[in-house]
């Protein structure tokens, strides 16, 4: 299948303007035969809000006209996508990612790891378990969703791998101070879990934040299949074979060098990973 990673600027609190960018991009990607496009975190709304009330006034609902337009365009063009937005859900406000394909919302994720930064200071923590969602169509790719800071924790990315994800789609708003995360961590997470990893970062300036770009698409061996040169508008493409992600057994030398990072796990020794113990605190 053909993956696209969309690195673009986002207009703060301008949902209709950002929506136009998304729709125009889907039209262009359909001409290239793209199967799945990954857009940045908070693509529709922007990120650097200073209060919950301010963010609430810009957030959209899943049944909004804007999401309906994206669903319709995705169906007509045949391009599946993941897109970030602030989403209102009853009384809850989430930093969310939606997986849209086949004329419907196939999957959704609400950000769980919330840094003290931007709108994440004010949103409600997500409760949807990490899982892989299957795209309709001939490829039936299994897609896991994450948002920005989630990648800094190996556990959720492994959870997505264990859930059967072929591709992890990460929308992000990495500011320039996080440039080493953009450079180092996506290849590591793709290699650790032997799957394809798409990290779509934004660019531009928003309320004192400058964003670094450096989006990437990485393969199951951790090799970058495509990488943005810097902080300019750019769309990355990669033709991928999902069978590579589904075969976790790596045999580098027949009978002598064989590894399987899933089959070789020893989870009975990992119980401390689920204990909320802070660093440097005494062990029990």
C-alpha positions as a Markdown table, in Angstrom:
| # | Residue | x | y | z |
|---|---|---|---|---|
| 1 | Unk | 0.0 | 0.0 | 0.0 |
| 2 | Unk | 1.1 | 3.6 | -0.5 |
| 3 | Unk | 1.5 | 5.7 | 2.7 |
| 4 | Unk | 1.6 | 9.5 | 2.8 |
| 5 | Unk | 2.8 | 11.6 | 5.7 |
| 6 | Unk | 1.5 | 15.2 | 5.5 |
| 7 | Unk | 3.8 | 17.9 | 7.0 |
| 8 | Unk | 2.0 | 21.2 | 6.9 |
| 9 | Unk | 1.3 | 24.4 | 8.8 |
| 10 | Unk | -1.9 | 24.8 | 10.8 |
| 11 | Unk | -3.9 | 28.0 | 11.3 |
| 12 | Unk | -4.7 | 28.5 | 15.0 |
| 13 | Unk | -8.4 | 28.3 | 15.8 |
| 14 | Unk | -9.4 | 28.4 | 12.1 |
| 15 | Unk | -11.2 | 25.2 | 11.6 |
| 16 | Unk | -12.7 | 26.0 | 8.2 |
| 17 | Unk | -9.3 | 27.1 | 6.8 |
| 18 | Unk | -7.6 | 24.0 | 8.1 |
| 19 | Unk | -10.4 | 21.9 | 6.8 |
| 20 | Unk | -9.8 | 23.3 | 3.3 |
| 21 | Unk | -6.1 | 22.3 | 3.6 |
| 22 | Unk | -7.2 | 18.7 | 4.5 |
| 23 | Unk | -9.7 | 18.4 | 1.7 |
| 24 | Unk | -7.4 | 19.9 | -1.0 |
| 25 | Unk | -4.6 | 17.6 | 0.2 |
| 26 | Unk | -6.9 | 14.5 | -0.1 |
| 27 | Unk | -7.7 | 15.5 | -3.7 |
| 28 | Unk | -4.0 | 15.7 | -4.6 |
| 29 | Unk | -3.2 | 12.4 | -2.8 |
| 30 | Unk | -5.9 | 10.6 | -4.6 |
| 31 | Unk | -4.2 | 11.4 | -7.9 |
| 32 | Unk | -1.1 | 9.6 | -6.7 |
| 33 | Unk | -3.0 | 6.6 | -5.5 |
| 34 | Unk | -2.4 | 7.0 | -1.8 |
| 35 | Unk | -4.1 | 4.5 | 0.4 |
| 36 | Unk | -3.5 | 6.0 | 3.8 |
| 37 | Unk | -2.5 | 9.6 | 4.7 |
| 38 | Unk | -1.4 | 10.7 | 8.2 |
| 39 | Unk | -2.0 | 14.4 | 9.2 |
| 40 | Unk | -0.6 | 16.2 | 12.3 |
| 41 | Unk | -2.0 | 16.5 | 15.8 |
| 42 | Unk | -4.8 | 19.1 | 16.2 |
| 43 | Unk | -4.8 | 19.6 | 12.5 |
| 44 | Unk | -8.3 | 21.1 | 12.5 |
| 45 | Unk | -8.0 | 23.3 | 15.5 |
| 46 | Unk | -4.5 | 24.3 | 16.4 |
| 47 | Unk | -2.9 | 23.4 | 19.7 |
| 48 | Unk | -1.6 | 26.4 | 21.8 |
| 49 | Unk | -4.8 | 27.3 | 23.7 |
| 50 | Unk | -4.5 | 29.1 | 27.0 |
| 51 | Unk | -7.7 | 27.8 | 28.7 |
| 52 | Unk | -10.2 | 25.0 | 28.5 |
| 53 | Unk | -12.9 | 27.5 | 27.7 |
| 54 | Unk | -11.0 | 28.9 | 24.7 |
| 55 | Unk | -10.3 | 25.4 | 23.4 |
| 56 | Unk | -13.9 | 24.3 | 23.9 |
| 57 | Unk | -15.1 | 27.1 | 21.7 |
| 58 | Unk | -13.0 | 25.8 | 18.7 |
| 59 | Unk | -13.3 | 22.0 | 19.2 |
| 60 | Unk | -15.6 | 20.1 | 17.0 |
| 61 | Unk | -17.8 | 17.0 | 17.6 |
| 62 | Unk | -17.5 | 13.8 | 15.7 |
| 63 | Unk | -20.9 | 14.4 | 14.1 |
| 64 | Unk | -19.9 | 18.0 | 13.0 |
| 65 | Unk | -20.2 | 19.2 | 9.5 |
| 66 | Unk | -16.5 | 19.5 | 9.3 |
| 67 | Unk | -15.9 | 15.8 | 10.1 |
| 68 | Unk | -18.7 | 14.9 | 7.7 |
| 69 | Unk | -17.0 | 16.7 | 4.9 |
| 70 | Unk | -13.7 | 14.8 | 5.6 |
| 71 | Unk | -15.6 | 11.5 | 5.6 |
| 72 | Unk | -17.3 | 12.3 | 2.3 |
| 73 | Unk | -14.1 | 13.4 | 0.6 |
| 74 | Unk | -12.2 | 10.3 | 1.9 |
| 75 | Unk | -14.9 | 8.0 | 0.5 |
| 76 | Unk | -15.0 | 9.8 | -2.9 |
| 77 | Unk | -11.3 | 9.9 | -3.3 |
| 78 | Unk | -10.6 | 6.5 | -1.8 |
| 79 | Unk | -7.9 | 7.9 | 0.5 |
| 80 | Unk | -8.1 | 6.7 | 4.1 |
| 81 | Unk | -6.6 | 9.1 | 6.7 |
| 82 | Unk | -5.8 | 9.8 | 10.3 |
| 83 | Unk | -6.4 | 13.3 | 11.5 |
| 84 | Unk | -6.0 | 15.1 | 14.8 |
| 85 | Unk | -8.5 | 17.6 | 16.3 |
| 86 | Unk | -9.8 | 18.8 | 19.6 |
| 87 | Unk | -13.1 | 16.8 | 19.9 |
| 88 | Unk | -16.0 | 17.6 | 22.2 |
| 89 | Unk | -17.7 | 14.5 | 23.5 |
| 90 | Unk | -20.5 | 15.3 | 25.9 |
| 91 | Unk | -18.9 | 17.2 | 28.7 |
| 92 | Unk | -15.4 | 15.8 | 27.8 |
| 93 | Unk | -12.8 | 17.6 | 25.7 |
| 94 | Unk | -10.2 | 15.4 | 24.1 |
| 95 | Unk | -7.1 | 15.8 | 22.0 |
| 96 | Unk | -8.1 | 13.1 | 19.5 |
| 97 | Unk | -7.1 | 11.2 | 16.4 |
| 98 | Unk | -9.7 | 9.8 | 14.1 |
| 99 | Unk | -9.1 | 7.0 | 11.5 |
| 100 | Unk | -11.4 | 7.6 | 8.6 |
| 101 | Unk | -12.0 | 5.3 | 5.7 |
| 102 | Unk | -14.8 | 3.8 | 3.5 |
| 103 | Unk | -17.2 | 6.6 | 4.4 |
| 104 | Unk | -17.0 | 6.1 | 8.2 |
| 105 | Unk | -14.9 | 6.7 | 11.3 |
| 106 | Unk | -13.1 | 3.4 | 11.5 |
| 107 | Unk | -11.2 | 4.1 | 14.7 |
| 108 | Unk | -10.6 | 6.8 | 17.3 |
| 109 | Unk | -8.1 | 7.5 | 20.0 |
| 110 | Unk | -8.0 | 10.1 | 22.8 |
| 111 | Unk | -4.6 | 11.2 | 24.0 |
| 112 | Unk | -3.6 | 9.4 | 27.2 |
| 113 | Unk | -0.1 | 10.8 | 27.9 |
| 114 | Unk | -0.6 | 14.6 | 28.5 |
| 115 | Unk | 2.4 | 16.9 | 28.9 |
| 116 | Unk | 2.2 | 20.2 | 30.7 |
| 117 | Unk | 2.1 | 22.0 | 27.3 |
| 118 | Unk | -0.4 | 23.8 | 25.2 |
| 119 | Unk | -4.0 | 22.5 | 25.2 |
| 120 | Unk | -2.9 | 19.2 | 26.8 |
| 121 | Unk | -3.0 | 21.2 | 30.1 |
| 122 | Unk | -6.8 | 21.4 | 29.8 |
| 123 | Unk | -8.1 | 18.3 | 28.0 |
| 124 | Unk | -9.5 | 15.2 | 29.6 |
| 125 | Unk | -7.3 | 12.2 | 29.6 |
| 126 | Unk | -8.3 | 9.5 | 27.1 |
| 127 | Unk | -9.6 | 6.1 | 28.2 |
| 128 | Unk | -9.8 | 4.2 | 24.9 |
| 129 | Unk | -7.4 | 1.2 | 25.1 |
| 130 | Unk | -4.6 | 1.0 | 22.7 |
| 131 | Unk | -5.8 | -1.1 | 19.8 |
| 132 | Unk | -5.3 | -1.7 | 16.0 |
| 133 | Unk | -8.2 | -0.8 | 13.7 |
| 134 | Unk | -8.6 | -2.6 | 10.4 |
| 135 | Unk | -9.0 | -0.6 | 7.2 |
| 136 | Unk | -11.6 | -1.7 | 4.7 |
| 137 | Unk | -10.5 | -2.7 | 1.2 |
| 138 | Unk | -8.0 | -5.0 | -0.4 |
| 139 | Unk | -5.1 | -4.2 | 1.9 |
| 140 | Unk | -7.0 | -4.6 | 5.2 |
| 141 | Unk | -4.1 | -2.8 | 6.9 |
| 142 | Unk | -4.3 | -2.8 | 10.7 |
| 143 | Unk | -3.6 | 0.8 | 12.0 |
| 144 | Unk | -2.7 | 1.8 | 15.5 |
| 145 | Unk | -3.1 | 5.4 | 16.6 |
| 146 | Unk | -1.0 | 7.6 | 18.9 |
| 147 | Unk | -0.6 | 11.3 | 19.5 |
| 148 | Unk | 2.7 | 13.2 | 20.0 |
| 149 | Unk | 4.0 | 12.6 | 23.6 |
| 150 | Unk | 2.7 | 9.0 | 23.4 |
| 151 | Unk | 5.8 | 8.0 | 21.4 |
| 152 | Unk | 8.1 | 9.0 | 24.3 |
| 153 | Unk | 6.8 | 5.9 | 26.2 |
| 154 | Unk | 7.7 | 2.5 | 24.7 |
| 155 | Unk | 4.8 | 0.7 | 26.5 |
| 156 | Unk | 1.9 | 2.1 | 24.4 |
| 157 | Unk | 3.8 | 1.6 | 21.2 |
| 158 | Unk | 4.4 | -2.0 | 22.2 |
| 159 | Unk | 0.8 | -2.4 | 23.1 |
| 160 | Unk | -0.2 | -1.3 | 19.6 |
| 161 | Unk | 2.3 | -3.8 | 18.2 |
| 162 | Unk | 0.8 | -6.6 | 20.3 |
| 163 | Unk | -2.6 | -5.6 | 19.2 |
| 164 | Unk | -1.6 | -6.4 | 15.6 |
| 165 | Unk | -0.8 | -3.0 | 14.2 |
| 166 | Unk | 0.9 | -3.1 | 10.8 |
| 167 | Unk | 1.2 | 0.7 | 10.8 |
| 168 | Unk | 1.4 | 3.1 | 13.7 |
| 169 | Unk | 0.1 | 6.5 | 12.7 |
| 170 | Unk | 1.3 | 9.3 | 15.0 |
| 171 | Unk | 0.1 | 12.8 | 14.5 |
| 172 | Unk | 2.3 | 15.3 | 16.5 |
| 173 | Unk | 3.0 | 18.9 | 17.2 |
| 174 | Unk | 6.7 | 18.7 | 18.1 |
| 175 | Unk | 8.2 | 22.2 | 18.9 |
| 176 | Unk | 11.8 | 22.9 | 18.0 |
| 177 | Unk | 12.9 | 21.8 | 21.5 |
| 178 | Unk | 11.8 | 18.3 | 20.7 |
| 179 | Unk | 13.8 | 17.9 | 17.5 |
| 180 | Unk | 15.8 | 15.0 | 18.9 |
| 181 | Unk | 12.6 | 13.1 | 19.6 |
| 182 | Unk | 11.6 | 13.6 | 15.9 |
| 183 | Unk | 15.0 | 12.4 | 14.8 |
| 184 | Unk | 15.6 | 9.4 | 17.1 |
| 185 | Unk | 12.4 | 7.9 | 18.5 |
| 186 | Unk | 10.3 | 7.0 | 15.4 |
| 187 | Unk | 13.0 | 4.7 | 14.0 |
| 188 | Unk | 13.5 | 3.1 | 17.4 |
| 189 | Unk | 9.8 | 2.4 | 17.9 |
| 190 | Unk | 9.4 | 1.0 | 14.4 |
| 191 | Unk | 12.4 | -1.3 | 14.9 |
| 192 | Unk | 11.3 | -2.4 | 18.4 |
| 193 | Unk | 7.9 | -3.5 | 17.2 |
| 194 | Unk | 8.9 | -4.5 | 13.7 |
| 195 | Unk | 6.2 | -2.4 | 11.9 |
| 196 | Unk | 5.8 | 0.7 | 9.8 |
| 197 | Unk | 5.7 | 4.0 | 11.7 |
| 198 | Unk | 4.4 | 7.3 | 10.3 |
| 199 | Unk | 5.2 | 10.4 | 12.3 |
| 200 | Unk | 3.5 | 13.5 | 10.9 |
| 201 | Unk | 4.6 | 16.7 | 12.5 |
| 202 | Unk | 3.4 | 20.2 | 11.8 |
| 203 | Unk | 5.4 | 23.3 | 11.0 |
| 204 | Unk | 5.0 | 27.0 | 11.4 |
| 205 | Unk | 4.5 | 29.3 | 14.4 |
| 206 | Unk | 1.7 | 29.4 | 17.0 |
| 207 | Unk | 1.5 | 31.6 | 20.1 |
| 208 | Unk | 5.2 | 31.5 | 20.9 |
| 209 | Unk | 5.8 | 27.9 | 19.6 |
| 210 | Unk | 7.9 | 27.1 | 16.6 |
| 211 | Unk | 7.4 | 23.6 | 15.2 |
| 212 | Unk | 10.3 | 21.6 | 13.9 |
| 213 | Unk | 8.8 | 19.4 | 11.2 |
| 214 | Unk | 11.3 | 16.4 | 10.6 |
| 215 | Unk | 8.3 | 14.1 | 9.8 |
| 216 | Unk | 9.2 | 10.6 | 8.8 |
| 217 | Unk | 8.1 | 7.2 | 7.6 |
| 218 | Unk | 10.1 | 4.3 | 9.0 |
| 219 | Unk | 10.1 | 0.6 | 8.1 |
| 220 | Unk | 10.1 | -2.5 | 10.3 |
| 221 | Unk | 13.9 | -2.5 | 10.5 |
| 222 | Unk | 14.0 | 1.1 | 11.7 |
| 223 | Unk | 15.3 | 2.4 | 8.4 |
| 224 | Unk | 13.8 | 5.7 | 7.4 |
| 225 | Unk | 11.9 | 5.2 | 4.1 |
| 226 | Unk | 11.2 | 9.0 | 3.9 |
| 227 | Unk | 12.1 | 12.0 | 6.0 |
| 228 | Unk | 11.3 | 15.7 | 5.8 |
| 229 | Unk | 14.3 | 17.9 | 5.2 |
| 230 | Unk | 13.3 | 20.4 | 7.9 |
| 231 | Unk | 10.4 | 22.7 | 8.7 |
| 232 | Unk | 8.9 | 23.3 | 5.3 |
| 233 | Unk | 5.6 | 22.1 | 3.8 |
| 234 | Unk | 6.2 | 18.6 | 2.5 |
| 235 | Unk | 4.4 | 15.3 | 1.8 |
| 236 | Unk | 6.4 | 12.1 | 2.3 |
| 237 | Unk | 5.5 | 8.9 | 0.4 |
| 238 | Unk | 6.4 | 5.3 | 0.9 |
| 239 | Unk | 5.2 | 2.1 | -0.8 |
| 240 | Unk | 5.1 | -0.6 | 1.8 |
| 241 | Unk | 4.6 | -4.3 | 2.0 |
| 242 | Unk | 2.5 | -5.1 | 5.0 |
| 243 | Unk | 3.8 | -8.7 | 5.1 |
| 244 | Unk | 7.1 | -7.4 | 6.3 |
| 245 | Unk | 5.4 | -6.0 | 9.4 |
| 246 | Unk | 3.4 | -9.2 | 10.0 |
| 247 | Unk | 6.4 | -11.5 | 10.0 |
| 248 | Unk | 8.1 | -10.8 | 13.3 |
| 249 | Unk | 10.7 | -13.5 | 12.9 |
| 250 | Unk | 14.0 | -12.0 | 11.6 |
| 251 | Unk | 16.5 | -14.6 | 10.4 |
| 252 | Unk | 19.7 | -12.8 | 9.5 |
| 253 | Unk | 21.9 | -15.9 | 9.3 |
| 254 | Unk | 20.1 | -19.2 | 8.7 |
| 255 | Unk | 20.0 | -21.1 | 11.9 |
| 256 | Unk | 22.5 | -18.9 | 13.7 |
| 257 | Unk | 21.1 | -15.4 | 14.0 |
| 258 | Unk | 17.3 | -15.5 | 14.5 |
| 259 | Unk | 15.3 | -13.0 | 16.6 |
| 260 | Unk | 11.7 | -12.4 | 17.3 |
| 261 | Unk | 11.0 | -9.4 | 19.5 |
| 262 | Unk | 7.5 | -10.6 | 20.2 |
| 263 | Unk | 8.0 | -14.4 | 20.7 |
| 264 | Unk | 11.2 | -13.7 | 22.7 |
| 265 | Unk | 9.4 | -11.5 | 25.3 |
| 266 | Unk | 9.4 | -12.6 | 28.9 |
| 267 | Unk | 6.5 | -10.6 | 30.3 |
| 268 | Unk | 6.5 | -12.4 | 33.7 |
| 269 | Unk | 9.5 | -10.3 | 34.5 |
| 270 | Unk | 7.9 | -7.0 | 33.5 |
| 271 | Unk | 5.3 | -6.6 | 36.2 |
| 272 | Unk | 7.0 | -3.4 | 37.6 |
| 273 | Unk | 6.0 | -1.7 | 34.3 |
| 274 | Unk | 2.4 | -1.5 | 35.5 |
| 275 | Unk | 3.3 | -0.1 | 39.0 |
| 276 | Unk | 3.0 | 3.7 | 39.3 |
| 277 | Unk | 6.4 | 3.9 | 41.1 |
| 278 | Unk | 8.3 | 7.2 | 40.5 |
| 279 | Unk | 12.1 | 7.1 | 39.8 |
| 280 | Unk | 14.3 | 7.1 | 42.9 |
| 281 | Unk | 11.5 | 6.0 | 45.1 |
| 282 | Unk | 12.3 | 3.1 | 47.4 |
| 283 | Unk | 11.2 | -0.3 | 46.1 |
| 284 | Unk | 8.7 | -2.3 | 48.1 |
